[in-house]
Amino acid sequence: MRDDEARQPRESRQPHEADERQGEQLSLASQAAAWEEAFDRSLEARGVDPQEEREAATTLSDVEVPPLVGPHNYEVDHERIGFPGQFPYTRGVYPSMYRGRPWTIRQFAGFGSVEDTNQRYHELLAAGQHGLSVAFDMPTLMGRDSDEPESEGEVGHCGVAVDTLGDMERLFDRIPLGEITTSMTINGPAPVLFAMYCVAAERQGYEVRQLGGTLQTDIFKEYIAQKEWLFPPEPHLKLIGDLMEFTTAEMPRYHPISISGYHIREAGSTAAQELAFTLAAGFAYVELGQSRGLDVDDFGPRLSFFFDAHIDFFEEIAKFRAGRRIWARWLRDRYGATAEKAMLMRFHTQTAGVSLTAQQPDNNVVRTAVEALAAVMGGTQSLHTNALDEVLALPTEHAAKVALRTQQVIAEETGVPNTIDPLGGSWFVEWMTDKVEEDTEAYLAQILDRSDDGTVTRGMLAGIESGWFMSEIADAAFRYQQHLEKGTKHIVGVTSHVEDDDEELEILRISGEVERAQEQRLVEHRADRDGALVEDRLEALRAACRSDENLMPVLMDAVRADATMGEICQAMKDVYGEYREPPVI
């Protein structure tokens, strides 16, 4: 602008400025048109049909990706992006994010006996891990003791076996539970394991109010994807409500629910399905807390999330950014939250186990590094990186160490933590964030449409009973498989760049002796306890299940009497019954 123009009143130069802006827009449009023509010609020169190429260029979730996003086809909404630590939290839940302190490195671990796993925990803590994350074996996840017929062949194989309070105490031997945070990935029998954890901490000399950590307890995703439940949904929701009440009153540092999208994504969902179904579960737990008379500003800050970081780098970053925005908006506008902490979608991330391959397993190190970087650039609060051999077995000590070092390299060498939300403002990343948000909101609307009373809870229960969630995930998984078979998507070492001479990988094998030893330990445990006291406590539990009484103190009393996991769960099944999912064709 010339000096004489700058001295003119603003009103006298507004038409001229408007003409300039219109000219710039025309120029931008003409430049974009010229680029698009050049783009098509470039593809044609390579023997590629431009239209077919556009249709083939999709995300892992089958969302068509434009070859270029810019001011010619997207307008950035700066208010929706905002600043870190400020509503709507698109750029991060904290003002400083990783400046001064990185994310928590929390490697998921558990295998064989409690002594084996305790040793691994000490190794991980000595190597620089910040907190613990417990992987339980299949019988424990299903609420069964190791000596039940259904447990045969599974004890200690996909995690650690915990049947008794003694097992829990040995699992955390020489680990001060009041000074370290522990995440426990368990859902159906979660309140029972929680009771064991609390009593084990009491025996270490701590009060429950001193304990910090996270219990997964997300029963909705069990019916949707993982299939590890004990009873019909309503009794599980009753138990979760009891847990929310108890921790809100007694344990200010504890997160009673980690709402999990990880298993939904691992089952084959798209990014938007993972986000929508997970947030919907979160909204249902908010409704559950409010139905108990709890203030969302009190319990909301202790709800946390657990997401998958898959291999599509930008889509995953966009998913995390969109999730924060949706959660904050719904908590404020629908559920009346006024406390900032209640609106924060804080989450743990695990890299995608389903992306790992048995073929050329060294490639898994690369996949995990890319996924971990996406989680960090998406603003995760804690992170687990999968080991290269987890597609075959539980990780060896060496593989677990490489996975841990992957995070440490990102944190300490790359410079990524220095800038908050470094991709924020990128036309493509903002476009993708908006797209994931739009698709997620569309799914949330469908869930509400299934509700008979306007609550998300009823929509979730209706979707579970009809099999709708499973059908949506199955359709998404089928579309991805079609892409692999058509060759429009690839898995290196499996569908492309295949080799026939893969060397056999040394893997961790769990001896059958673990199961035999655990069964013998249970025999000795039952012989050494007061059987009459155990039965009294189990009968008290059955009576409490028939009432509105909060079950958490009753469960702790049963644990203190040395009732086993399987016995406690069976006592509840005696009242609540068991659940079989409806067939979906």
Coordinates of N, CA, C and O in Angstrom, one line a residue, residues 39-40 43 48-67 479 483 486-489:
F39 N -1.5 -31.5 -12.5 CA -1.5 -32.7 -11.7 C -2.0 -33.9 -12.6 O -1.4 -34.9 -12.6
D40 N -3.1 -33.6 -13.2 CA -3.7 -34.7 -14.1 C -2.8 -35.0 -15.2 O -2.6 -36.2 -15.5
L43 N 0.0 -37.3 -14.0 CA -0.4 -38.6 -13.8 C -0.5 -39.4 -15.1 O -0.1 -40.5 -15.3
V48 N -1.2 -43.2 -15.5 CA -2.1 -43.4 -14.5 C -3.4 -42.6 -14.8 O -3.3 -41.4 -15.1
D49 N -4.5 -43.2 -14.6 CA -5.8 -42.5 -14.8 C -6.1 -41.6 -13.6 O -6.1 -42.1 -12.4
P50 N -6.2 -40.3 -13.8 CA -6.4 -39.4 -12.6 C -7.6 -39.7 -11.7 O -7.5 -39.6 -10.5
Q51 N -8.7 -40.0 -12.3 CA -9.9 -40.3 -11.5 C -9.7 -41.6 -10.7 O -10.0 -41.6 -9.5
E52 N -9.1 -42.6 -11.3 CA -8.9 -43.9 -10.6 C -7.9 -43.6 -9.5 O -8.0 -44.2 -8.4
E53 N -6.9 -42.8 -9.7 CA -5.9 -42.5 -8.7 C -6.5 -41.8 -7.5 O -6.2 -42.1 -6.3
R54 N -7.4 -40.8 -7.8 CA -8.1 -40.1 -6.7 C -8.9 -41.1 -5.9 O -9.0 -41.0 -4.6
E55 N -9.6 -42.0 -6.5 CA -10.5 -42.9 -5.8 C -9.6 -43.9 -5.0 O -10.1 -44.4 -3.9
A56 N -8.4 -44.2 -5.4 CA -7.6 -45.2 -4.7 C -6.8 -44.6 -3.6 O -6.4 -45.3 -2.6
A57 N -6.6 -43.3 -3.6 CA -5.9 -42.6 -2.5 C -6.8 -42.3 -1.3 O -7.4 -41.3 -1.2
T58 N -6.8 -43.3 -0.4 CA -7.7 -43.2 0.8 C -6.8 -43.5 2.0 O -5.8 -44.1 2.0
T59 N -7.4 -43.1 3.1 CA -6.8 -43.4 4.4 C -7.0 -44.9 4.7 O -7.7 -45.6 4.0
L60 N -6.4 -45.3 5.8 CA -6.6 -46.7 6.3 C -8.1 -46.9 6.6 O -8.6 -48.0 6.4
S61 N -8.9 -45.8 6.9 CA -10.3 -45.9 7.1 C -11.1 -45.8 5.9 O -12.4 -45.6 6.0
D62 N -10.5 -45.7 4.7 CA -11.2 -45.6 3.4 C -11.8 -44.2 3.2 O -12.8 -44.1 2.5
V63 N -11.2 -43.2 3.8 CA -11.6 -41.8 3.5 C -10.7 -41.3 2.4 O -9.5 -41.4 2.4
E64 N -11.4 -40.8 1.3 CA -10.7 -40.3 0.1 C -9.9 -39.1 0.5 O -10.4 -38.1 1.2
V65 N -8.6 -39.0 0.2 CA -7.7 -38.0 0.6 C -7.4 -37.1 -0.6 O -6.9 -37.6 -1.7
P66 N -7.7 -35.8 -0.6 CA -7.4 -34.9 -1.7 C -5.8 -34.8 -1.8 O -5.1 -34.9 -0.8
P67 N -5.4 -34.7 -3.1 CA -3.9 -34.6 -3.3 C -3.3 -33.4 -2.7 O -2.1 -33.4 -2.5
R479 N -14.1 -54.1 4.1 CA -13.6 -53.1 3.1 C -12.1 -53.1 3.0 O -11.5 -53.0 1.9
H483 N -9.4 -54.1 -0.1 CA -8.3 -53.2 -0.6 C -7.0 -54.1 -0.7 O -6.3 -54.0 -1.6
K486 N -7.3 -56.5 -3.6 CA -7.2 -55.8 -4.9 C -5.9 -55.1 -5.2 O -5.6 -54.7 -6.3
G487 N -5.1 -55.0 -4.1 CA -3.8 -54.4 -4.3 C -3.8 -52.9 -4.2 O -2.8 -52.2 -4.5
T488 N -4.9 -52.3 -3.7 CA -4.9 -50.9 -3.5 C -4.4 -50.4 -2.2 O -4.1 -49.3 -2.0
K489 N -4.2 -51.4 -1.3 CA -3.4 -51.1 0.0 C -2.4 -52.3 0.2 O -2.7 -53.4 -0.4

